[in-house]
Tab-separated table of C-alpha atoms in Angstrom:
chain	number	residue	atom	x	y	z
S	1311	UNK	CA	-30.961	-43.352	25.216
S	1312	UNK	CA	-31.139	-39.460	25.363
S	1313	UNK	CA	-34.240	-39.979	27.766
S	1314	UNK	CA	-32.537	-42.255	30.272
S	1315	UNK	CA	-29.369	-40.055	30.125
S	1316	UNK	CA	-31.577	-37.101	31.101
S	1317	UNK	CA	-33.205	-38.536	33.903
S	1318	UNK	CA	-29.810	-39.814	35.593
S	1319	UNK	CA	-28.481	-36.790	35.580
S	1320	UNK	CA	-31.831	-35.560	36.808
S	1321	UNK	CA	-32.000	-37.251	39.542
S	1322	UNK	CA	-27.781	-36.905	40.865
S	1323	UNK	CA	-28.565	-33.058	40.741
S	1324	UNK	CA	-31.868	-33.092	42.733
S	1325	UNK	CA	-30.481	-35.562	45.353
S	1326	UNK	CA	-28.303	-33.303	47.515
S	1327	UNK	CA	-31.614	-30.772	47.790
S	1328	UNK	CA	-33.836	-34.092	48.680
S	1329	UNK	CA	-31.536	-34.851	51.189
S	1330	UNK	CA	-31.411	-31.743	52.853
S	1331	UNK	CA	-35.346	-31.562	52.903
S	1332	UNK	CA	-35.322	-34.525	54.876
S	1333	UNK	CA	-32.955	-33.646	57.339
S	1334	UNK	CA	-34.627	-30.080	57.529
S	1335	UNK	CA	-38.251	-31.797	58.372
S	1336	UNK	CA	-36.843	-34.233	60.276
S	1337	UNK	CA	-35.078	-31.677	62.819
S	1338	UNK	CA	-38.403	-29.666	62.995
S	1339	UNK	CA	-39.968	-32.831	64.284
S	1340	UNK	CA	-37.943	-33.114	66.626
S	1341	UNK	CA	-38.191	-29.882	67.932
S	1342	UNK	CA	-42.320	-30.438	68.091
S	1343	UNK	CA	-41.744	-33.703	69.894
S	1344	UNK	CA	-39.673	-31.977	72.593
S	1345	UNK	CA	-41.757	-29.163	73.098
S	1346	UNK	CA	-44.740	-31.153	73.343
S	1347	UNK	CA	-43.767	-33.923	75.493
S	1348	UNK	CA	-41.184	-32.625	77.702
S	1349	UNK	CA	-39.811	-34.547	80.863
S	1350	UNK	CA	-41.904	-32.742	83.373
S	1351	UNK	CA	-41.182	-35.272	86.447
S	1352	UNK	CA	-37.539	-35.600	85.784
S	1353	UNK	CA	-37.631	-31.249	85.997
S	1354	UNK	CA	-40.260	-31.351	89.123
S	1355	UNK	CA	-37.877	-33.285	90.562
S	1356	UNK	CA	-34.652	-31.543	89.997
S	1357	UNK	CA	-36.103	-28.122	90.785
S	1358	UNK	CA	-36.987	-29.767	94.258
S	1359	UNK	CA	-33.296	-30.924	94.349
S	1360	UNK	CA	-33.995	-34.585	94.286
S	1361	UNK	CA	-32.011	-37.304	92.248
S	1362	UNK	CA	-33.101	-38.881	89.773
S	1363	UNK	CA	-32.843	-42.246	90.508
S	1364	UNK	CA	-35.323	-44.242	88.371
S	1365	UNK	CA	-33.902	-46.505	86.016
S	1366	UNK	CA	-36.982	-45.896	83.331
S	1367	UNK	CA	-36.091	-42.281	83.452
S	1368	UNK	CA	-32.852	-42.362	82.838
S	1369	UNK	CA	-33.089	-44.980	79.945
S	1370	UNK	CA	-35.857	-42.710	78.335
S	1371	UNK	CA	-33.395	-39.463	78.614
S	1372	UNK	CA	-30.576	-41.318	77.444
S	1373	UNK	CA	-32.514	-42.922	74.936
S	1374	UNK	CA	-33.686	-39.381	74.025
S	1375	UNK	CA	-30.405	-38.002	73.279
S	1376	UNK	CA	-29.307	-40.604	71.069
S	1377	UNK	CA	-31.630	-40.341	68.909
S	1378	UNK	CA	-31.784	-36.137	68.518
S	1379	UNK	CA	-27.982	-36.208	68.147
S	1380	UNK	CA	-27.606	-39.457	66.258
S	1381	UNK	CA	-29.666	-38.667	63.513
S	1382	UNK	CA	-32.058	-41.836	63.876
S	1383	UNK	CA	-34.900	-39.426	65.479
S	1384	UNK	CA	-35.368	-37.169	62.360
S	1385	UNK	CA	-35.463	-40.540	60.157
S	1386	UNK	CA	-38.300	-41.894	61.978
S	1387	UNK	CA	-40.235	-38.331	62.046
S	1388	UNK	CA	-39.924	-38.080	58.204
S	1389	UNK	CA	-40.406	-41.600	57.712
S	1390	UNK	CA	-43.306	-41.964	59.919
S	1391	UNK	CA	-45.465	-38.553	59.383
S	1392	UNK	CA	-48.071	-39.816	62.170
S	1393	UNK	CA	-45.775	-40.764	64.714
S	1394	UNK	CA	-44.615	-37.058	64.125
S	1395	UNK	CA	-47.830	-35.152	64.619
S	1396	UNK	CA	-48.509	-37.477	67.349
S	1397	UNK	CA	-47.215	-34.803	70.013
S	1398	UNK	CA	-49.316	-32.240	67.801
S	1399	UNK	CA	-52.147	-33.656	67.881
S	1400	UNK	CA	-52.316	-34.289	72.183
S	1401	UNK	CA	-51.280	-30.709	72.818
S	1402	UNK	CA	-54.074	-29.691	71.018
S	1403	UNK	CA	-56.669	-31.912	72.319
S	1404	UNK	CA	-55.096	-30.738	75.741
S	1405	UNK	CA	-56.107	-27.548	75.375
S	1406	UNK	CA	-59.377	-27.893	72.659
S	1407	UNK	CA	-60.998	-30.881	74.954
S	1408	UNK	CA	-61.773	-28.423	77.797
S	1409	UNK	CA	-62.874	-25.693	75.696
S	1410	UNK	CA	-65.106	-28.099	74.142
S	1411	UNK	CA	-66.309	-29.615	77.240
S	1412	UNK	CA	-67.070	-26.126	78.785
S	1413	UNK	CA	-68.826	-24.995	75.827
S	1414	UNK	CA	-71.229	-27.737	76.106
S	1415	UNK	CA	-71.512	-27.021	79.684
S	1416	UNK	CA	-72.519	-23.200	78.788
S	1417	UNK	CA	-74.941	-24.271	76.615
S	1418	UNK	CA	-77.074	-26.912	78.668
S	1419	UNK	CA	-76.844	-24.308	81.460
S	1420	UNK	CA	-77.828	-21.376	79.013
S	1421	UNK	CA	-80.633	-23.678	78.235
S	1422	UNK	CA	-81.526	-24.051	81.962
S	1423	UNK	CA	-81.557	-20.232	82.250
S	1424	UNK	CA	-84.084	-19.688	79.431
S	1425	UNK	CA	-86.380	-22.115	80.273
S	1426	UNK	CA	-88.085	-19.836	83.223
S	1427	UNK	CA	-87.748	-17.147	80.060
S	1428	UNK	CA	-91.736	-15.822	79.576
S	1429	UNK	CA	-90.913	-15.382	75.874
S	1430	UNK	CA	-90.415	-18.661	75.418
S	1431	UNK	CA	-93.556	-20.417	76.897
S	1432	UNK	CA	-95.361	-19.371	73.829
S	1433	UNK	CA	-93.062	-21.360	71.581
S	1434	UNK	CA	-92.852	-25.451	70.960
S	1435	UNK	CA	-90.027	-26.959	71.869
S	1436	UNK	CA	-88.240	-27.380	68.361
S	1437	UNK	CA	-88.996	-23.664	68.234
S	1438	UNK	CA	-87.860	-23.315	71.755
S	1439	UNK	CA	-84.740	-25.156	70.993
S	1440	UNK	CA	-83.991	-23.071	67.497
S	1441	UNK	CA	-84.763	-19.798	69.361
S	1442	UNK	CA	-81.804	-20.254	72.071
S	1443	UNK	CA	-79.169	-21.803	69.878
S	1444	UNK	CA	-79.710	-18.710	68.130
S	1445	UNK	CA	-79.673	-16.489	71.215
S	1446	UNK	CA	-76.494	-18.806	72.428
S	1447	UNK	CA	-74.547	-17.912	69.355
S	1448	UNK	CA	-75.294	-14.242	68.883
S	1449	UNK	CA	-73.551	-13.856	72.680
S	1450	UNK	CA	-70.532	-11.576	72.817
S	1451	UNK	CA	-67.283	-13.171	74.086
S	1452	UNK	CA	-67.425	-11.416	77.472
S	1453	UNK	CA	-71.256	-12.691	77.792
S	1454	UNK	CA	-69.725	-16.268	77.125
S	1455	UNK	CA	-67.020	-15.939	79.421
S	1456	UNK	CA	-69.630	-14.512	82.298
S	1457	UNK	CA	-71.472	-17.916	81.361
S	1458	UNK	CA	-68.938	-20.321	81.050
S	1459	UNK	CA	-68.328	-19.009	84.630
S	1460	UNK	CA	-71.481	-19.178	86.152
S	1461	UNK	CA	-72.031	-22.708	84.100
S	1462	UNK	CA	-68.689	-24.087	86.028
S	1463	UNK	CA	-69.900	-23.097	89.312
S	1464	UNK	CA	-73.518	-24.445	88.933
S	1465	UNK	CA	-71.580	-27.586	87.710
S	1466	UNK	CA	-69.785	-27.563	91.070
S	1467	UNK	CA	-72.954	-27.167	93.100
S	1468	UNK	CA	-74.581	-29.981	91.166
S	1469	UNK	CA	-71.707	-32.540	91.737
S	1470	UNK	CA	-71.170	-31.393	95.808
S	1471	UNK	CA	-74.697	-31.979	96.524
S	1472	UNK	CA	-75.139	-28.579	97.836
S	1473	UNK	CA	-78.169	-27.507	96.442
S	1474	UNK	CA	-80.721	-29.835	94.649
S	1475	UNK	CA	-81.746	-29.336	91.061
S	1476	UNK	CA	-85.337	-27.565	90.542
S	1477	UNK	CA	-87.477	-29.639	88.535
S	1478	UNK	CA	-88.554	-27.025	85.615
S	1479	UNK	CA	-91.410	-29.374	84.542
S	1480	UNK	CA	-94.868	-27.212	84.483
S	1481	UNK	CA	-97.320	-29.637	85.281
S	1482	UNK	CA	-100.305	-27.624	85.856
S	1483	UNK	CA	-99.361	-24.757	83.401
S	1484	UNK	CA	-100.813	-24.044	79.997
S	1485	UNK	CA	-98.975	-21.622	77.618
S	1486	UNK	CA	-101.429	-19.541	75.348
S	1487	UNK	CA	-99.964	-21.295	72.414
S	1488	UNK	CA	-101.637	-24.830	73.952
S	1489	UNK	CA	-104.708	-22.417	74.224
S	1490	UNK	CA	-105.076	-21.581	70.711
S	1491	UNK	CA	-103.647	-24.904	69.247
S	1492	UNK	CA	-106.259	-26.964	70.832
S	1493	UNK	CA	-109.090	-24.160	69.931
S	1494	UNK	CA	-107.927	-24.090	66.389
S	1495	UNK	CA	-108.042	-28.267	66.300
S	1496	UNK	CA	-112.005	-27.532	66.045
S	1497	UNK	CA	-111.660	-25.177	62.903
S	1498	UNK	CA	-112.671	-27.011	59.709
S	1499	UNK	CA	-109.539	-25.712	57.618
S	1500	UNK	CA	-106.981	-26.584	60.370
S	1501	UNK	CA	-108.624	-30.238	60.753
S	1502	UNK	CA	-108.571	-30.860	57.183
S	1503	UNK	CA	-104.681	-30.854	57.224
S	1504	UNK	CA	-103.178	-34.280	57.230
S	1505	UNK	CA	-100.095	-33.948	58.371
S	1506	UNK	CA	-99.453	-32.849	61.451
S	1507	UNK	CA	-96.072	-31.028	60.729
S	1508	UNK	CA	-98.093	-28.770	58.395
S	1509	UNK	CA	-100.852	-27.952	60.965
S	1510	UNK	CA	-98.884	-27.280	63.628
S	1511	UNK	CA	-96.618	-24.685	61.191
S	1512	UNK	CA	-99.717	-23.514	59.613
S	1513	UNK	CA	-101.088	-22.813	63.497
S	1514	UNK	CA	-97.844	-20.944	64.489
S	1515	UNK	CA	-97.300	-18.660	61.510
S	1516	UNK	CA	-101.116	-17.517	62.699
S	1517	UNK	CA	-100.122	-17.386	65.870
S	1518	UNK	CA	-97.451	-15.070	65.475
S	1519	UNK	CA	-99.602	-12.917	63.242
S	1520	UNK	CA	-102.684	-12.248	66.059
S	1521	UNK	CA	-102.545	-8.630	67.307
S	1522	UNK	CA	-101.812	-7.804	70.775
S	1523	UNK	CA	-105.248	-7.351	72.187
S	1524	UNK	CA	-105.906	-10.981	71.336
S	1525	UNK	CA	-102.769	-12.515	72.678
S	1526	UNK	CA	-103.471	-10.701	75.656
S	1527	UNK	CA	-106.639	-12.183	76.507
S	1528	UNK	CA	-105.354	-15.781	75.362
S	1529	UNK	CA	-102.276	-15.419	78.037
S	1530	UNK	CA	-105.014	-14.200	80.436
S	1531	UNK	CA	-107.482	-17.090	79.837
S	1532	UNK	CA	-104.725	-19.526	80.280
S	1533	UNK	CA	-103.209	-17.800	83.122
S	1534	UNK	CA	-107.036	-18.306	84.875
S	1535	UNK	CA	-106.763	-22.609	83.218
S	1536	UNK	CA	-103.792	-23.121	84.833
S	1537	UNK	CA	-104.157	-21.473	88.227
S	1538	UNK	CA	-107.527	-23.504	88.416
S	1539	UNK	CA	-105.581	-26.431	87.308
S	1540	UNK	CA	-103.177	-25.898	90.135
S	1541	UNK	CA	-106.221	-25.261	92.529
S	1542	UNK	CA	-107.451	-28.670	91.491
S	1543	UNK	CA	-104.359	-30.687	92.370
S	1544	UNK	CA	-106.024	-33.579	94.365
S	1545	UNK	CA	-107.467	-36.160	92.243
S	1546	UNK	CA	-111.284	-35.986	91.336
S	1547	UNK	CA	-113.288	-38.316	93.110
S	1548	UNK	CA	-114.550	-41.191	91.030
S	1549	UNK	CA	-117.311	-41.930	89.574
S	1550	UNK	CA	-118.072	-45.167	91.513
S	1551	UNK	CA	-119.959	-44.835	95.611
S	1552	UNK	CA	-118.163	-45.991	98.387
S	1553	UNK	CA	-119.460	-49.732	98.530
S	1554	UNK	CA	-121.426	-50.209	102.181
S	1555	UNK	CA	-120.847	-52.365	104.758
S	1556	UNK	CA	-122.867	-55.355	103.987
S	1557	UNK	CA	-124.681	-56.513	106.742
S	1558	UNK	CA	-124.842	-60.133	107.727
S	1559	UNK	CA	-128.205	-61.182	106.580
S	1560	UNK	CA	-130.120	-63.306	109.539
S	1561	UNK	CA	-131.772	-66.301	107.976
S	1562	UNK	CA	-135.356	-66.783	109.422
S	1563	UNK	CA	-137.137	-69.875	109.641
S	1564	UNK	CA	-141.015	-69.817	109.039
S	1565	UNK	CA	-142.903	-73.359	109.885
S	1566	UNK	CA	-145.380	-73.829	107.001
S	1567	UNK	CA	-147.662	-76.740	106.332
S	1568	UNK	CA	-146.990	-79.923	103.344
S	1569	UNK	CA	-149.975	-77.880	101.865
S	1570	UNK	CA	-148.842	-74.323	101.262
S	1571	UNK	CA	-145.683	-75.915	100.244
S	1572	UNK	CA	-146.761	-77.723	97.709
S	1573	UNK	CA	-149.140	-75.123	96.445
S	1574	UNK	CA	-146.055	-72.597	96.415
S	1575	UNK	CA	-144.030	-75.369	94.420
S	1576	UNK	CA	-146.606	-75.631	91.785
S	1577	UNK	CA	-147.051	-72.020	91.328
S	1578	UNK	CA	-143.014	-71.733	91.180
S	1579	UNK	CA	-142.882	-74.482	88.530
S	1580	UNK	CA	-145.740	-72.916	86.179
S	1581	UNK	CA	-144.058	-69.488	86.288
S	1582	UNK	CA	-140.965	-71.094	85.057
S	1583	UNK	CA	-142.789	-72.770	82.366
S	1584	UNK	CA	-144.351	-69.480	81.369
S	1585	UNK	CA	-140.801	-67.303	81.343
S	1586	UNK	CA	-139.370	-70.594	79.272
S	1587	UNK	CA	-142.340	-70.777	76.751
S	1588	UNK	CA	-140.636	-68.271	73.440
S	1589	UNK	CA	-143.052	-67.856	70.614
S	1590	UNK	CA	-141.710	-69.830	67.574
S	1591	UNK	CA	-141.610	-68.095	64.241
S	1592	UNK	CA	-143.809	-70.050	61.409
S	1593	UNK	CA	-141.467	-71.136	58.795
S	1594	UNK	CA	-142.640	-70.413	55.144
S	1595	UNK	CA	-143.341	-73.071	52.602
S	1596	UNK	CA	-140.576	-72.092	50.217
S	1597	UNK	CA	-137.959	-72.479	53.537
S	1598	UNK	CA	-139.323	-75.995	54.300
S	1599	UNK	CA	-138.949	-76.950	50.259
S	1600	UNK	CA	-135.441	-75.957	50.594
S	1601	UNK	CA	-134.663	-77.776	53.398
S	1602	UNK	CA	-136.084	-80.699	51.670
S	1603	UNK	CA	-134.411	-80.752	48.781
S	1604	UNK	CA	-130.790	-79.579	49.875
S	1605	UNK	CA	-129.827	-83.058	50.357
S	1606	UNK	CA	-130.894	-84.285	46.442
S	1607	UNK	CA	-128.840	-81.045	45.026
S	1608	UNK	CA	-124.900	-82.512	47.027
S	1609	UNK	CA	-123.818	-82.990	43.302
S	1610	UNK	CA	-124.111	-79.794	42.060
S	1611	UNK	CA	-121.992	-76.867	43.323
S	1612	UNK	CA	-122.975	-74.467	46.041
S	1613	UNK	CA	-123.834	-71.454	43.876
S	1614	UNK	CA	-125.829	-73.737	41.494
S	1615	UNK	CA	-127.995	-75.282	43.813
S	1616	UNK	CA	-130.012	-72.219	45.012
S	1617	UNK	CA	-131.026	-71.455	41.679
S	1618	UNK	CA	-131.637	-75.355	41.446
S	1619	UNK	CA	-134.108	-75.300	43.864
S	1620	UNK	CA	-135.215	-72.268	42.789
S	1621	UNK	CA	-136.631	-73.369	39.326
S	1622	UNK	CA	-138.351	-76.514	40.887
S	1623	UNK	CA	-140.011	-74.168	43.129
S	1624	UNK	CA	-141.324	-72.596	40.333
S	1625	UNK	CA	-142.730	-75.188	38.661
S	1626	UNK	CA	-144.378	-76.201	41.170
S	1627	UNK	CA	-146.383	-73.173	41.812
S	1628	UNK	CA	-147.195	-73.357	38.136
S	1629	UNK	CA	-148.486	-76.933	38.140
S	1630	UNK	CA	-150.788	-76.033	41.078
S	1631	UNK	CA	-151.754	-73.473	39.683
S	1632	UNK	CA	-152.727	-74.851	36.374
S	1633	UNK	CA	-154.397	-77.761	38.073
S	1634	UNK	CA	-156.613	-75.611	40.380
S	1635	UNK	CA	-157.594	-73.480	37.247
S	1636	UNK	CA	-158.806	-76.682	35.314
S	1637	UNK	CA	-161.476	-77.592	37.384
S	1638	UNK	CA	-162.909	-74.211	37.483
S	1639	UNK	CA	-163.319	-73.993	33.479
S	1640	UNK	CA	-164.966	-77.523	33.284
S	1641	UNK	CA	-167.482	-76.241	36.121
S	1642	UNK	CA	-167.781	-73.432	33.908
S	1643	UNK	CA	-168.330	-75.848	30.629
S	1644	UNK	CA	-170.702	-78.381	31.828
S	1645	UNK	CA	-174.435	-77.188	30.869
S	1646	UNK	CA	-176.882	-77.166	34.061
S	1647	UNK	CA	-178.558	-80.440	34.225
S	1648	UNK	CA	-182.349	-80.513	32.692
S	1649	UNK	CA	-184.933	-79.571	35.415
């Protein structure tokens, strides 16, 4: 009883503070709302020192004034928080869109900029890519500014036509990085690496380690590659002749006698035979036994009857050979007849 006592008179001596919490909020959203979305063609048109005639406008500022003074407009900001920060939220996106936008524009045209950057051609592109972010955020605010600029008018260029946009691609160019990463490919330890990830960080940690004498002659050697390269632009002739004109052959007609053509016939007909005639290979006893007795061994399985055959084979060659030692031993036996 104590408890519910307590609370009542809780919650009569908070209400008057409640109350003027919401009425406080509620006026401070409607001072957002007003400053955010303010009548702008209603003023335009009053500073030019035309009526306002349109119906719409007038039901939206009369509309508007009812609710500040009536009250109903801070009930509906407190009430509904989002329809509150509504106004908020477009000002800001007015004004953080375009920043946005022209950031993204600096960067794509920052990235333009470095690509003819000599540094870089060493470098693969996720390197490349790491490298200017980098080199894109450490830029001082009056070096962004300078860019943002030049971005927007390059921008402007590029949508006006006025200029067309330089294809950066180096077709014909090989960066001493290519060099040594296809020289290295040959190296025992670099080929042994499976993945390529690996290799190719392996290869670029070296890289950047060589001294300058050798990176010197790399750039030179693939400074002379890619100027021959760009020497040898036409395609390479191919490997196959130009096919010749055939020439119409003239058919000639030579009278022979029933004689020569029949003797020509006959030697035709034997040198066919001759080209047709293949020596056969002999075919050993134990292959024509199997062949024979494949069809007697259908009821046994097909890894049984091999071994079928096999032991038959076998005891054959025993039996013969037992009979052809029997009449040796009787020859052997028999006394020489009496004289």
């Amino acid at each position: 009883m104590r408890l519910q006592l307590l609370l009542i008179i809780f919650f009569f001596s908070s209400f008057p503070y409640c109350l003027s919490f919401f009425f406080f909020f509620g006026f401070i959203g409607v001072w957002v709302d007003g400053w955010a979305h303010p009548n702008k063609r209603n003023q335009k048109q009053q500073q030019k020192g035309v009526e306002v005639t349109h119906e719409e406008g007038k039901k939206e500022e009369v509309a508007g004034r009812a609710v500040q003074f009536g009250g109903v407009r801070p009930f509906f900001a407190c009430v509904c928080p989002h329809r509150r920060f509504e106004s908020i939220e477009e000002a800001m996106l007015r004004t953080v869109v375009p920043l946005h936008n022209s950031r993204k524009l600096a960067l794509r045209f920052f990235q333009t900029e470095q690509r003819k950057n000599t540094n870089l051609h060493g470098l693969s592109a996720v390197q490349k890519k790491k490298v200017i972010l980098k080199m894109f955020k450490q830029l001082t605010r009056e070096d962004m500014d300078a860019l943002k600029k030049r971005a927007a008018a390059w921008e402007a260029k590029k949508i006006s036509g006025e200029t067309a946009i330089p294809s950066y691609r180096r077709r014909n160019e090989i960066t001493p990085y290519e060099l040594f990463y296809k020289e290295q490919l040959s190296n025992p330890s670099i080929a042994s690496i499976a993945s390529p990830g690996i290799r190719e960080k392996k290869l670029f940690a070296i890289f950047n380690s060589l001294p300058d004498a050798t990176r010197e002659a790399l750039e030179k050697r693939a400074r002379e590659l890619s100027q021959g390269m760009a020497l040898s632009d036409s395609p390479p002739p191919s490997g196959k002749k130009p096919s010749a004109s055939k020439k119409k052959k003239k058919r000639i007609t030579i009278k022979t006698s029933s004689k020569s053509r029949s003797m020509t016939s006959q030697g035709a007909s034997v040198g066919k035979k001759k080209k047709r005639t293949v020596t056969k290979t002999k075919v050993s006893p134990y292959a024509a036994f199997v062949k024979e007795q494949m069809p007697h061994m259908t009821h046994l399985p097909t890894k049984e009857r091999m071994k079928a055959i096999a032991e038959k084979w076998n005891s054959m060659k025993t039996e013969n050979a037992v009979e052809k030692s029997k009449p040796e031993n009787t020859a052997a036996a028999d006394p020489a007849p009496p004289s």
